[in-house]
Amino acid sequence: MTWEVLSIIGTIAFAVSGAIIAMEEEYDILGVYILGIVTAFGGGAIRNLLIGVPVSALWEQGMFFQIALLSITAVFLFPNNLLKHWRRWGNFFDAMGLSAFAIQGALYAVAMDHPMSAVIVAAVLTGSGGGIVRDLLAGRKPLVLRSEIYAVWAIIAGFAVGIGAASEPWQLYALFVLTTG
Amino acid sequence: MTWEVLSIIGTIAFAVSGAIIAMEEEYDILGVYILGIVTAFGGGAIRNLLIGVPVSALWEQGMFFQIALLSITAVFLFPNNLLKHWRRWGNFFDAMGLSAFAIQGALYAVAMDHPMSAVIVAAVLTGSGGGIVRDLLAGRKPLVLRSEIYAVWAIIAGFAVGIGAASEPWQLYALFVLTTG
Amino acid sequence: MTWEVLSIIGTIAFAVSGAIIAMEEEYDILGVYILGIVTAFGGGAIRNLLIGVPVSALWEQGMFFQIALLSITAVFLFPNNLLKHWRRWGNFFDAMGLSAFAIQGALYAVAMDHPMSAVIVAAVLTGSGGGIVRDLLAGRKPLVLRSEIYAVWAIIAGFAVGIGAASEPWQLYALFVLTTG
């Protein structure tokens, strides 16, 4: 359950973020959808690749695809309202997506009995992978590599999950609020 | 048979396109070959990854490697003749490669019993993946994300194959001519 | 044993090179670590993907992770001393990493009974893949595509290993010194 909630939050936050950056770059409608999808699922694809889960497992997440498509459509329909607030809320969306996916990536790696180093890398890459691919496709230098603040939280989240300090749902939610804030 | 013909057309078109863009960027001989190969096989590699076929299955396509290498060599030997016509024919080559690979990617996903959403994504990514990787390696913003026209055709092709509207060879060729033009 | 020695040399050389380029781009501490890790392991990840080994096999290389982290930390602690010499030694580090990893990639592909073409591609991509990903993440055009000299050596190394001309340890070391120099 916790897993699903975190996934839904992360998917919406990253799909919106990818779609808005595509619109800033004046990409066309399909560029907007592709960038939204890639941002929402890129981190998970890279994580699956690195921890040995078939990337095609993403296809079983039918519901998340629909959530991502709906979020992108919302951005596309109300661009003016959203772009106006983006400078203020953009970083918040990024932080929310990163935090939700970092915790989720760490849980994934822990469930597969990977060592601590793999748990932290899974947290960092699931959290930041989508944003890195998004920035590359938009012709920008990856934001997450320049502002350390993001990745630090992903590492802390990975570490907390890895040592078992956070395993109950309420602990995971607290971790999410902490790393987002 | 249809499959092979589409693959050959797509491989030649993308290998030429990758080699020419590498020459525009003044890359050296090996950059030209690497960009040609990556453009010709990048889309298929990404598709295999996403629909759960080992990427190493590409190695069984020995003939296509040779076709790609021959095409790149032709570009390298006659650059002046080709670069002169590139501005006129470049888009045509791109459209041809995208169309051939989009249909082929959709057939692939259908043969594996994937759901409709996966068929369309396989069509879009097999068609556009090679060009996206090519543009990234050339330090450009991916063309396919900026000009919607390309990806629209890939989606239509994927949809037509996915619903079974195109399955006989002559239907697939008609689809190819339609989406290229 | 030869395998391990080549891996250690390549890992140190590429980790240092990735970390220094991240510092040139003024990335923050985590950008420096991520770029160092990606440069050191990116080539191997791409090679594994292409020749059909699970990418997650990288996690068994615990010692190499520690070597990479130590090398990056050394760069981070003594940046002034290193950056001063970078323009002179940078290319040497790149050549050393490429040469060590190209030979190692070729040995890997040979051990898996892949055909000659796959051996050469494995050599080229293991040698140059890390540097290409590094340059993309730093917002630069991939150096290896512009200066043919690097990739030529990787091809020669792959060919020599592929035809069995180099299989004894002393031959492999000679090949390493030759391709580095």
XYZ file of C-alpha atoms in Angstrom:
543
model
C 0.000 0.000 0.000
C 2.738 2.434 1.072
C 4.548 1.368 -2.055
C 1.581 2.270 -4.275
C 1.047 5.653 -2.621
C 4.703 6.593 -3.028
C 4.650 5.397 -6.640
C 1.554 7.444 -7.463
C 3.007 10.614 -5.909
C 6.335 10.128 -7.692
C 4.704 9.338 -11.028
C 2.490 12.442 -10.992
C 5.287 14.736 -9.825
C 7.767 13.559 -12.458
C 5.246 13.352 -15.312
C 4.271 16.977 -14.640
C 7.906 18.049 -14.357
C 8.868 16.360 -17.659
C 5.881 17.825 -19.482
C 6.578 21.357 -18.256
C 10.251 21.244 -19.222
C 9.264 19.991 -22.694
C 6.930 22.977 -23.002
C 9.669 25.361 -21.869
C 11.795 23.943 -24.706
C 8.866 24.441 -27.093
C 8.694 20.773 -27.950
C 5.570 19.686 -29.766
C 2.698 17.704 -28.290
C 4.420 14.345 -28.704
C 7.669 15.688 -27.323
C 5.668 16.752 -24.264
C 4.190 13.274 -23.820
C 7.475 11.482 -24.456
C 9.366 13.678 -21.999
C 6.645 13.259 -19.380
C 6.652 9.457 -19.751
C 10.440 9.217 -19.808
C 10.767 11.348 -16.670
C 8.119 9.310 -14.848
C 9.475 5.872 -15.822
C 13.155 6.494 -16.665
C 14.361 6.192 -13.100
C 12.532 2.914 -12.601
C 13.843 1.533 -15.906
C 17.446 2.331 -14.971
C 16.916 0.877 -11.476
C 15.411 -2.361 -12.870
C 18.362 -2.660 -15.252
C 20.907 -2.206 -12.466
C 19.359 -4.493 -9.849
C 18.526 -7.295 -12.284
C 14.754 -7.024 -12.799
C 13.569 -7.200 -16.437
C 12.866 -3.666 -17.672
C 9.731 -5.049 -19.330
C 8.254 -5.456 -15.812
C 7.301 -1.785 -16.246
C 4.450 -2.899 -18.523
C 2.620 -4.440 -15.617
C 2.206 -0.954 -14.169
C -0.782 -0.185 -16.400
C -2.394 2.063 -13.807
C 0.715 4.208 -13.472
C 0.868 4.723 -17.229
C -2.678 6.042 -17.138
C -1.888 8.303 -14.178
C 1.150 9.673 -16.028
C -0.843 10.241 -19.238
C -3.591 12.054 -17.310
C -1.060 14.281 -15.517
C 0.646 15.204 -18.780
C -2.697 15.950 -20.412
C -3.564 18.254 -17.524
C -0.297 20.141 -18.036
C -0.960 20.350 -21.748
C -4.498 21.704 -21.302
C -3.680 24.333 -18.685
C -0.176 25.456 -19.557
C -0.563 29.129 -18.628
C -1.881 28.453 -15.164
C 0.875 25.961 -14.510
C 3.859 27.657 -16.088
C 3.135 30.776 -14.042
C 3.609 28.850 -10.828
C 6.356 26.581 -12.098
C 9.270 28.647 -10.926
C 7.896 28.516 -7.412
C 6.561 24.962 -7.398
C 8.858 23.275 -9.897
C 11.551 22.469 -7.380
C 8.936 21.174 -4.981
C 7.609 18.747 -7.594
C 11.110 17.585 -8.359
C 11.878 17.076 -4.680
C 8.627 15.190 -4.159
C 9.236 12.857 -7.095
C 12.827 12.258 -6.112
C 11.952 11.528 -2.523
C 9.061 9.167 -3.323
C 11.062 7.243 -5.904
C 14.235 7.103 -3.813
C 12.386 5.429 -0.941
C 10.602 3.119 -3.351
C 13.849 2.173 -5.116
C 15.490 1.408 -1.784
C 12.547 -0.803 -0.726
C 12.851 -2.638 -4.037
C 16.565 -3.342 -3.586
C 16.094 -4.388 0.039
C 13.341 -6.808 -1.004
C 15.861 -8.410 -3.372
C 18.512 -8.876 -0.652
C 21.046 -6.640 -2.319
C 23.962 -5.274 -0.254
C 23.845 -1.782 1.272
C 25.848 -0.207 -1.556
C 23.288 -1.434 -4.092
C 20.415 -0.152 -1.935
C 21.893 3.357 -1.883
C 22.658 3.342 -5.600
C 19.130 2.060 -6.334
C 17.719 4.907 -4.198
C 19.881 7.551 -5.887
C 19.239 6.303 -9.432
C 15.509 5.622 -9.087
C 15.148 9.087 -7.587
C 17.373 10.986 -9.974
C 17.460 8.795 -13.130
C 14.224 10.109 -14.627
C 15.267 13.728 -14.129
C 18.712 13.089 -15.644
C 17.238 11.498 -18.790
C 14.684 14.342 -18.983
C 17.406 17.007 -18.839
C 19.518 15.206 -21.457
C 16.545 14.959 -23.849
C 15.846 18.653 -23.291
C 19.457 19.533 -24.138
C 20.261 20.720 -20.606
C 22.926 19.799 -18.102
C 21.363 17.456 -15.532
C 20.093 19.641 -12.668
C 20.509 16.927 -10.070
C 24.275 16.769 -10.659
C 24.674 20.471 -10.037
C 22.582 20.937 -6.907
C 23.799 18.429 -4.378
C 20.861 18.986 -2.094
C 18.687 16.583 -4.097
C 20.973 13.603 -4.193
C 21.914 13.963 -0.545
C 18.288 13.301 0.394
C 18.143 10.277 -1.868
C 21.231 8.846 -0.183
C 19.826 9.476 3.290
C 16.531 7.854 2.302
C 18.355 4.846 0.843
C 20.484 4.522 3.954
C 17.511 4.745 6.310
C 15.642 2.033 4.411
C 18.808 -0.043 3.972
C 19.636 -0.279 7.707
C 16.021 -1.086 8.461
C 15.411 2.175 10.336
C 12.376 2.740 8.179
C 10.193 -0.224 7.353
C 6.757 0.443 8.866
C 4.401 2.514 6.692
C 4.281 5.492 9.082
C 8.089 5.546 9.207
C 8.246 5.568 5.412
C 5.761 8.419 5.178
C 7.707 10.386 7.769
C 10.860 9.765 5.745
C 9.055 10.975 2.634
C 7.903 14.222 4.284
C 11.380 14.788 5.709
C 13.255 14.239 2.439
C 10.743 16.290 0.455
C 10.861 19.199 2.844
C 9.943 -11.642 -45.694
C 8.057 -8.366 -45.167
C 9.926 -8.098 -41.895
C 13.308 -8.448 -43.611
C 12.477 -5.907 -46.316
C 11.349 -3.329 -43.750
C 14.449 -4.004 -41.650
C 16.775 -3.555 -44.610
C 15.134 -0.278 -45.643
C 15.209 1.051 -42.086
C 18.802 -0.030 -41.498
C 20.100 1.657 -44.656
C 18.103 4.854 -44.083
C 19.228 5.270 -40.468
C 22.850 4.231 -41.052
C 23.098 6.886 -43.787
C 21.398 9.491 -41.611
C 23.721 8.822 -38.653
C 26.840 8.917 -40.826
C 25.846 12.211 -42.461
C 25.102 13.921 -39.156
C 28.478 12.756 -37.822
C 30.123 14.335 -40.869
C 28.205 17.571 -40.373
C 29.634 17.642 -36.838
C 33.114 16.982 -38.264
C 33.522 13.766 -36.314
C 36.384 11.550 -37.413
C 36.072 8.298 -39.357
C 35.291 6.232 -36.282
C 32.795 8.732 -35.009
C 31.060 8.408 -38.386
C 30.910 4.611 -38.115
C 29.832 4.640 -34.461
C 27.062 7.182 -35.095
C 25.859 5.243 -38.141
C 25.745 1.962 -36.219
C 24.111 3.526 -33.168
C 21.413 5.192 -35.284
C 20.711 1.960 -37.172
C 20.589 -0.310 -34.109
C 19.829 2.046 -31.190
C 16.063 1.952 -31.695
C 16.037 -1.847 -31.796
C 18.246 -2.066 -28.708
C 15.922 0.205 -26.699
C 12.871 -1.712 -27.941
C 14.395 -5.097 -26.997
C 15.188 -3.729 -23.555
C 11.644 -2.451 -23.017
C 9.732 -5.478 -24.296
C 11.939 -8.041 -22.574
C 14.082 -9.511 -25.386
C 17.816 -9.811 -24.610
C 19.622 -6.888 -26.242
C 22.321 -9.357 -27.301
C 19.803 -10.814 -29.788
C 21.041 -7.986 -32.044
C 24.186 -10.017 -32.710
C 22.203 -12.558 -34.690
C 21.497 -9.860 -37.260
C 24.883 -10.330 -38.933
C 23.530 -9.397 -42.377
C 22.128 -6.103 -41.106
C 25.471 -5.164 -39.589
C 27.077 -5.656 -42.966
C 24.372 -3.633 -44.703
C 24.856 -0.813 -42.186
C 28.644 -0.879 -42.574
C 28.335 -0.796 -46.375
C 25.906 2.137 -46.252
C 28.178 4.114 -43.929
C 31.181 3.377 -46.141
C 29.255 4.679 -49.149
C 28.507 7.913 -47.286
C 32.142 8.197 -46.269
C 33.436 7.680 -49.809
C 31.046 10.065 -51.555
C 30.449 12.784 -49.002
C 30.220 15.711 -51.408
C 27.602 14.126 -53.626
C 25.523 13.145 -50.642
C 25.857 16.217 -48.432
C 24.719 18.378 -51.364
C 21.390 16.537 -51.490
C 21.067 16.014 -47.769
C 18.984 19.040 -46.989
C 16.449 17.853 -49.549
C 16.616 14.110 -48.920
C 17.637 14.005 -45.260
C 14.111 14.275 -43.927
C 12.972 11.652 -46.383
C 15.597 9.186 -45.130
C 14.602 9.886 -41.549
C 10.917 9.391 -42.335
C 11.657 6.151 -44.206
C 13.742 4.723 -41.361
C 11.210 5.757 -38.745
C 8.321 4.301 -40.678
C 10.007 0.972 -41.446
C 11.205 0.508 -37.869
C 7.944 1.639 -36.275
C 5.987 -1.019 -38.193
C 8.632 -3.609 -37.435
C 8.700 -2.733 -33.730
C 4.913 -3.011 -33.569
C 4.994 -6.443 -35.274
C 7.604 -7.539 -32.745
C 5.496 -6.497 -29.756
C 2.336 -8.039 -31.228
C 4.188 -11.340 -31.777
C 5.011 -11.296 -28.043
C 1.378 -10.775 -26.991
C 2.026 -7.444 -25.332
C -0.934 -5.109 -24.614
C -1.836 -2.270 -26.976
C -0.005 0.369 -24.925
C 3.231 -1.636 -25.204
C 2.703 -2.078 -28.970
C 2.436 1.678 -29.477
C 5.415 2.449 -27.246
C 7.448 -0.231 -29.055
C 6.502 1.370 -32.382
C 7.374 4.885 -31.215
C 10.659 3.897 -29.582
C 11.903 1.521 -32.291
C 11.122 4.221 -34.829
C 12.515 7.200 -32.964
C 15.033 5.677 -30.503
C 17.927 5.496 -32.951
C 17.458 9.107 -34.045
C 17.239 10.314 -30.435
C 20.500 8.594 -29.451
C 22.113 9.923 -32.647
C 21.120 13.507 -31.856
C 22.324 13.203 -28.248
C 25.718 11.865 -29.371
C 25.964 14.723 -31.886
C 25.246 17.265 -29.131
C 21.891 18.295 -30.619
C 18.398 18.443 -29.231
C 16.489 15.371 -30.477
C 14.768 16.364 -33.719
C 11.943 13.885 -33.270
C 10.812 15.576 -30.056
C 10.544 18.948 -31.744
C 8.707 18.032 -34.942
C 5.622 16.119 -33.945
C 4.936 14.956 -37.456
C 7.401 12.068 -37.121
C 6.133 10.524 -33.916
C 2.497 10.860 -34.981
C 3.162 8.497 -37.863
C 4.890 6.015 -35.592
C 1.863 6.003 -33.281
C -0.537 5.523 -36.193
C 1.572 2.673 -37.548
C 1.735 1.041 -34.127
C -2.003 1.398 -33.685
C -2.786 -0.056 -37.131
C -0.597 -3.093 -36.474
C -1.842 -3.408 -32.898
C -5.546 -3.639 -33.778
C -4.736 -6.104 -36.524
C -5.763 -3.735 -39.319
C -2.419 -4.403 -40.977
C -1.085 -7.929 -40.921
C -0.838 -9.133 -44.533
C 2.380 -8.162 -46.357
C 0.649 -5.872 -48.887
C -1.121 -4.054 -46.044
C 2.178 -3.536 -44.253
C 3.822 -2.162 -47.389
C 0.874 0.190 -47.941
C 1.233 1.331 -44.335
C 4.939 1.899 -44.909
C 4.359 4.010 -48.021
C 1.628 5.981 -46.249
C 3.641 6.738 -43.122
C 6.769 7.611 -45.119
C 4.963 9.962 -47.419
C 44.931 -12.104 -12.492
C 45.666 -10.165 -15.687
C 41.941 -9.432 -15.806
C 41.978 -7.969 -12.286
C 45.059 -5.836 -12.911
C 43.560 -4.381 -16.091
C 40.250 -3.750 -14.327
C 41.929 -1.948 -11.430
C 43.961 0.276 -13.769
C 40.913 1.088 -15.887
C 38.677 1.749 -12.892
C 41.118 4.183 -11.271
C 41.855 5.992 -14.543
C 38.187 6.475 -15.476
C 36.997 7.326 -11.951
C 39.645 10.065 -11.777
C 38.767 11.315 -15.245
C 35.031 11.482 -14.471
C 35.600 13.255 -11.171
C 37.902 15.868 -12.728
C 35.482 16.655 -15.557
C 32.659 17.056 -13.005
C 34.846 19.553 -11.130
C 35.640 21.437 -14.320
C 31.856 21.763 -14.821
C 31.538 22.971 -11.201
C 29.246 20.120 -10.267
C 28.688 19.641 -6.553
C 30.158 16.861 -4.421
C 27.531 14.297 -5.429
C 27.790 15.218 -9.078
C 31.524 14.505 -8.752
C 30.894 11.070 -7.230
C 28.134 10.181 -9.682
C 30.212 11.196 -12.706
C 33.221 9.277 -11.392
C 31.158 6.117 -10.794
C 29.355 6.392 -14.127
C 32.605 6.838 -16.034
C 34.214 3.893 -14.260
C 31.275 1.495 -14.637
C 29.299 2.864 -17.605
C 31.392 1.087 -20.223
C 31.049 -2.247 -18.449
C 27.290 -1.760 -18.020
C 26.803 -1.057 -21.741
C 29.018 -4.028 -22.633
C 27.103 -6.389 -20.319
C 23.855 -5.207 -21.858
C 25.094 -5.799 -25.406
C 26.724 -9.185 -24.926
C 23.925 -10.623 -22.785
C 25.293 -10.587 -19.235
C 22.930 -9.190 -16.566
C 23.927 -5.608 -15.797
C 23.382 -6.416 -12.116
C 26.537 -8.583 -12.295
C 28.349 -5.278 -11.664
C 27.316 -5.522 -7.984
C 29.651 -8.467 -7.478
C 32.560 -6.119 -8.125
C 32.508 -4.750 -4.570
C 36.271 -4.182 -4.517
C 36.158 -2.095 -7.686
C 33.439 0.124 -6.242
C 35.669 0.816 -3.258
C 38.650 1.517 -5.512
C 36.543 3.951 -7.560
C 35.200 5.706 -4.461
C 38.727 6.058 -3.048
C 40.038 7.488 -6.347
C 37.201 10.016 -6.537
C 37.764 11.022 -2.907
C 41.448 11.588 -3.658
C 40.485 13.872 -6.559
C 38.034 15.714 -4.354
C 40.561 16.258 -1.556
C 43.433 17.423 -3.720
C 41.762 19.237 -6.599
C 44.349 21.965 -7.064
C 47.288 19.609 -7.352
C 45.413 17.443 -9.819
C 43.672 20.025 -11.974
C 47.037 21.725 -12.568
C 48.405 18.587 -14.182
C 45.150 17.548 -15.812
C 45.718 19.166 -19.169
C 48.979 17.265 -19.446
C 47.911 13.961 -17.877
C 44.211 13.930 -18.651
C 44.598 12.377 -22.067
C 46.981 9.818 -20.638
C 44.416 8.726 -18.031
C 41.747 8.485 -20.708
C 44.020 6.426 -22.950
C 44.960 4.143 -20.073
C 41.361 3.523 -19.059
C 40.245 2.963 -22.619
C 43.074 0.562 -23.351
C 42.614 -1.487 -20.155
C 38.850 -1.732 -20.581
C 38.988 -2.443 -24.323
C 41.246 -5.474 -23.759
C 39.111 -6.595 -20.824
C 35.891 -6.215 -22.840
C 37.358 -8.240 -25.694
C 38.441 -11.019 -23.295
C 34.910 -11.061 -21.888
C 33.292 -11.437 -25.313
C 35.797 -14.102 -26.387
C 35.090 -16.081 -23.207
C 31.423 -16.095 -24.219
C 32.127 -17.431 -27.725
C 30.767 -14.382 -29.496
C 31.705 -13.776 -33.160
C 34.545 -11.454 -34.141
C 32.229 -8.506 -34.844
C 30.828 -8.727 -31.304
C 34.347 -8.951 -29.843
C 35.372 -5.714 -31.571
C 32.158 -3.901 -30.611
C 32.566 -5.121 -27.011
C 36.136 -3.778 -27.011
C 35.130 -0.409 -28.488
C 32.111 0.060 -26.226
C 33.699 -1.137 -22.982
C 36.632 1.150 -23.724
C 34.699 4.206 -24.835
C 31.213 3.768 -23.280
C 32.101 5.224 -19.886
C 33.713 8.288 -21.434
C 30.745 8.845 -23.768
C 28.226 8.740 -20.891
C 30.522 11.018 -18.856
C 30.682 13.610 -21.641
C 26.896 13.512 -22.166
C 26.249 14.044 -18.442
C 28.708 16.938 -18.462
C 26.876 18.537 -21.405
C 29.796 18.027 -23.813
C 30.115 16.375 -27.180
C 31.704 12.933 -26.678
C 35.472 13.376 -27.025
C 36.025 9.828 -28.238
C 33.850 10.424 -31.321
C 35.880 13.428 -32.369
C 39.410 12.147 -31.927
C 39.654 8.930 -33.838
C 42.947 7.966 -32.312
C 41.241 6.538 -29.202
C 38.763 4.259 -30.877
C 41.335 2.971 -33.373
C 43.325 1.519 -30.490
C 40.254 -0.092 -29.015
C 39.516 -1.759 -32.348
C 43.092 -2.993 -32.693
C 43.045 -4.352 -29.153
C 39.730 -6.099 -29.773
C 41.007 -7.578 -33.014
C 44.239 -8.832 -31.441
C 42.349 -10.546 -28.622
C 39.663 -11.808 -31.006
C 42.028 -13.626 -33.356
C 43.854 -15.104 -30.384
C 47.069 -13.184 -31.054
C 47.001 -12.042 -27.460
C 45.941 -14.518 -24.822
C 48.925 -15.040 -22.492
C 49.249 -12.515 -19.668
C 52.529 -11.038 -20.929
C 51.003 -10.553 -24.378
C 48.006 -8.772 -22.866
C 50.262 -6.451 -20.857
C 52.311 -5.696 -23.961
C 49.079 -4.934 -25.816
C 48.042 -2.634 -22.948
C 51.329 -0.707 -23.000
C 51.163 -0.453 -26.805
C 47.588 0.792 -26.963
C 48.099 3.227 -24.080
C 51.272 4.682 -25.533
